[in-house]
């Protein structure tokens, strides 16, 4: 004997009337498998265990507008029967959650695939390697600056000449790095300033 046999069952139309929804919506939900645990298939006609229907409908966000169960006082049931009712509705809630997660991950995958094809999505490792290489190149160029201009600086007597030499050398390094950056990203990263 099933543990749910002690629960009163109602017709689908009666459940629709009590819950304030159409019987067609309930039949569709049963056909789609969204409402499954509440269906009493023991008789000739499908009937619904109304308490389980309410819990299952709540778990899948099925819109209910009507009154609550007249059988909602299940205190007369044993603990084992209450657990069986809970077990019937927990599966539906976890199914709903897994479907929600699946839809979320599918949409994220579609977004990432689009961004990859569009060119807006970049590989993290490649980006890191490019930035590291740029930093290493910048450091090397700046550290080589004194070796290149020391002799010229020592031969100069005028402060303005020293300043101009340093400024132009640093500016040349920056422009060279900017050209390398443009090549890395295949587009100009700046506009020429006159």
Coordinates of C-alpha atoms in Angstrom, one line a residue:
X1 CA 0.0 0.0 0.0
X2 CA 1.4 3.4 -1.1
X3 CA 2.1 6.0 1.6
X4 CA 0.1 8.6 -0.5
X5 CA -3.0 6.4 -0.7
X6 CA -4.1 7.9 2.7
X7 CA -4.1 11.4 1.1
X8 CA -7.4 12.5 -0.4
X9 CA -7.2 13.0 -4.2
X10 CA -9.2 15.4 -6.3
X11 CA -9.9 15.6 -10.0
X12 CA -7.8 17.9 -12.2
X13 CA -10.7 20.3 -12.7
X14 CA -11.3 20.4 -8.9
X15 CA -7.6 21.2 -8.3
X16 CA -7.8 23.9 -11.0
X17 CA -10.9 25.4 -9.4
X18 CA -9.3 25.4 -5.9
X19 CA -5.9 26.8 -7.0
X20 CA -7.4 29.4 -9.4
X21 CA -5.7 28.2 -12.5
X22 CA -7.1 26.5 -15.6
X23 CA -7.3 22.7 -15.8
X24 CA -5.6 23.0 -19.3
X25 CA -2.5 24.6 -17.7
X26 CA -2.4 21.7 -15.1
X27 CA -2.7 19.1 -17.9
X28 CA 0.0 20.8 -19.9
X29 CA 2.3 20.9 -16.9
X30 CA 1.7 17.2 -16.2
X31 CA 2.3 16.4 -19.9
X32 CA 5.6 18.3 -19.8
X33 CA 6.7 16.5 -16.7
X34 CA 6.8 19.6 -14.6
X35 CA 4.0 18.3 -12.3
X36 CA 4.5 14.6 -11.9
X37 CA 4.7 13.5 -8.3
X38 CA 1.2 14.8 -7.5
X39 CA -0.6 12.6 -10.1
X40 CA -2.5 9.6 -8.7
X41 CA -2.5 7.1 -11.6
X42 CA -4.0 4.3 -9.6
X43 CA -7.6 4.8 -10.9
X44 CA -9.2 4.9 -14.2
X45 CA -9.0 8.7 -14.5
X46 CA -6.0 10.7 -13.4
X47 CA -6.5 12.4 -10.1
X48 CA -4.3 14.7 -8.1
X49 CA -3.1 14.6 -4.5
X50 CA -3.9 18.2 -3.8
X51 CA -1.4 18.8 -1.0
X52 CA 1.5 17.4 -3.1
X53 CA 0.2 19.4 -6.0
X54 CA 0.5 22.6 -4.0
X55 CA 4.0 21.9 -2.9
X56 CA 5.1 20.7 -6.3
X57 CA 3.5 23.8 -8.0
X58 CA 5.3 26.1 -5.5
X59 CA 8.6 24.3 -6.2
X60 CA 8.3 25.0 -10.0
X61 CA 6.8 28.5 -9.6
X62 CA 3.5 27.3 -11.1
X63 CA 1.1 30.3 -10.8
X64 CA -1.6 29.6 -8.2
X65 CA -4.3 32.2 -7.5
X66 CA -6.9 30.4 -5.5
X67 CA -7.4 29.0 -2.1
X68 CA -4.9 26.9 -0.2
X69 CA -5.5 23.2 0.4
X70 CA -8.3 22.2 2.6
X71 CA -6.2 19.1 3.4
X72 CA -3.2 21.2 4.4
X73 CA -3.4 20.0 7.9
X74 CA -1.3 16.8 7.6
X75 CA -0.7 16.5 11.3
X76 CA -2.8 13.3 11.3
X77 CA -0.2 11.6 9.1
X78 CA 2.7 9.7 10.5
X79 CA 6.2 11.0 10.3
X80 CA 7.0 8.4 7.6
X81 CA 4.1 9.6 5.5
X82 CA 5.2 13.2 5.9
X83 CA 8.7 12.3 4.8
X84 CA 7.4 10.6 1.7
X85 CA 5.4 13.7 0.8
X86 CA 8.5 15.8 1.3
X87 CA 10.6 13.4 -0.8
X88 CA 8.1 13.7 -3.7
X89 CA 8.4 17.5 -3.8
X90 CA 12.2 17.8 -3.2
X91 CA 13.0 16.0 -6.5
X92 CA 11.0 18.7 -8.4
X93 CA 12.8 21.5 -6.7
X94 CA 16.2 20.1 -7.5
X95 CA 15.1 19.5 -11.0
X96 CA 14.0 23.1 -11.4
X97 CA 17.3 24.3 -9.9
X98 CA 19.3 22.1 -12.3
X99 CA 17.3 23.3 -15.3
X100 CA 17.9 26.9 -14.2
X101 CA 21.6 26.3 -13.9
X102 CA 21.8 24.5 -17.2
X103 CA 20.0 27.5 -18.9
X104 CA 22.4 29.9 -17.3
X105 CA 25.5 28.0 -18.3
X106 CA 24.2 27.5 -21.9
X107 CA 23.7 31.3 -22.1
X108 CA 27.2 32.0 -20.8
X109 CA 28.7 29.6 -23.2
X110 CA 26.8 31.2 -26.1
X111 CA 28.0 34.6 -25.0
X112 CA 31.6 33.5 -24.7
X113 CA 31.5 31.8 -28.1
X114 CA 30.1 35.0 -29.6
X115 CA 32.7 37.2 -28.0
X116 CA 35.5 34.8 -29.1
X117 CA 34.2 34.9 -32.7
X118 CA 33.7 38.7 -32.5
X119 CA 37.3 39.2 -31.3
X120 CA 36.3 41.0 -28.0
X121 CA 37.2 37.9 -25.9
X122 CA 40.9 37.5 -25.3
X123 CA 42.8 34.6 -23.9
X124 CA 44.0 35.4 -20.3
X125 CA 47.3 33.7 -20.7
X126 CA 48.1 35.4 -24.0
X127 CA 47.1 38.8 -22.5
X128 CA 49.3 38.2 -19.5
X129 CA 52.3 37.1 -21.7
X130 CA 51.9 40.2 -23.9
X131 CA 51.8 42.5 -20.8
X132 CA 54.8 40.8 -19.3
X133 CA 56.8 41.1 -22.6
X134 CA 55.8 44.8 -22.9
X135 CA 57.0 45.4 -19.3
X136 CA 60.2 43.5 -19.9
X137 CA 60.9 45.5 -23.1
X138 CA 60.1 48.8 -21.4
X139 CA 62.5 48.0 -18.5
X140 CA 65.3 46.9 -20.9
X141 CA 65.0 50.1 -23.0
X142 CA 65.0 52.4 -20.0
X143 CA 68.0 50.6 -18.4
X144 CA 70.0 50.8 -21.6
X145 CA 69.4 54.6 -21.8
X146 CA 72.4 55.7 -19.6
X147 CA 74.8 53.4 -21.6
X148 CA 73.7 55.1 -24.9
X149 CA 73.8 58.8 -23.8
X150 CA 76.4 59.0 -21.0
X151 CA 79.2 60.1 -23.3
X152 CA 77.0 62.7 -25.0
X153 CA 75.9 64.1 -21.6
X154 CA 79.5 64.4 -20.4
X155 CA 80.4 66.5 -23.5
X156 CA 77.6 69.0 -22.9
X157 CA 78.0 72.2 -21.0
X158 CA 74.5 73.7 -21.3
X159 CA 71.7 72.5 -19.0
X160 CA 69.1 72.9 -21.8
X161 CA 71.1 70.6 -24.1
X162 CA 71.2 68.0 -21.4
X163 CA 67.5 68.3 -20.8
X164 CA 66.7 68.1 -24.5
X165 CA 68.9 65.0 -25.0
X166 CA 67.3 63.2 -22.0
X167 CA 63.7 64.2 -23.0
X168 CA 64.2 63.2 -26.6
X169 CA 65.8 59.9 -25.7
X170 CA 62.9 59.0 -23.3
X171 CA 60.4 60.2 -25.9
X172 CA 62.0 57.9 -28.6
X173 CA 61.7 54.9 -26.2
X174 CA 58.0 55.7 -25.6
X175 CA 57.2 56.1 -29.3
X176 CA 59.0 52.8 -30.1
X177 CA 57.0 51.0 -27.4
X178 CA 53.8 52.5 -28.7
X179 CA 54.5 51.3 -32.2
X180 CA 55.1 47.8 -30.8
X181 CA 51.8 48.0 -28.9
X182 CA 50.0 49.0 -32.1
X183 CA 51.5 45.9 -33.8
X184 CA 50.5 43.6 -30.9
X185 CA 46.8 44.7 -31.2
X186 CA 46.7 45.3 -34.9
X187 CA 45.3 48.7 -34.5
X188 CA 46.5 52.2 -33.6
X189 CA 46.3 52.7 -29.8
X190 CA 46.9 56.5 -30.2
X191 CA 46.6 59.5 -32.4
X192 CA 49.6 61.4 -33.5
X193 CA 49.9 64.7 -31.6
X194 CA 51.4 67.6 -33.3

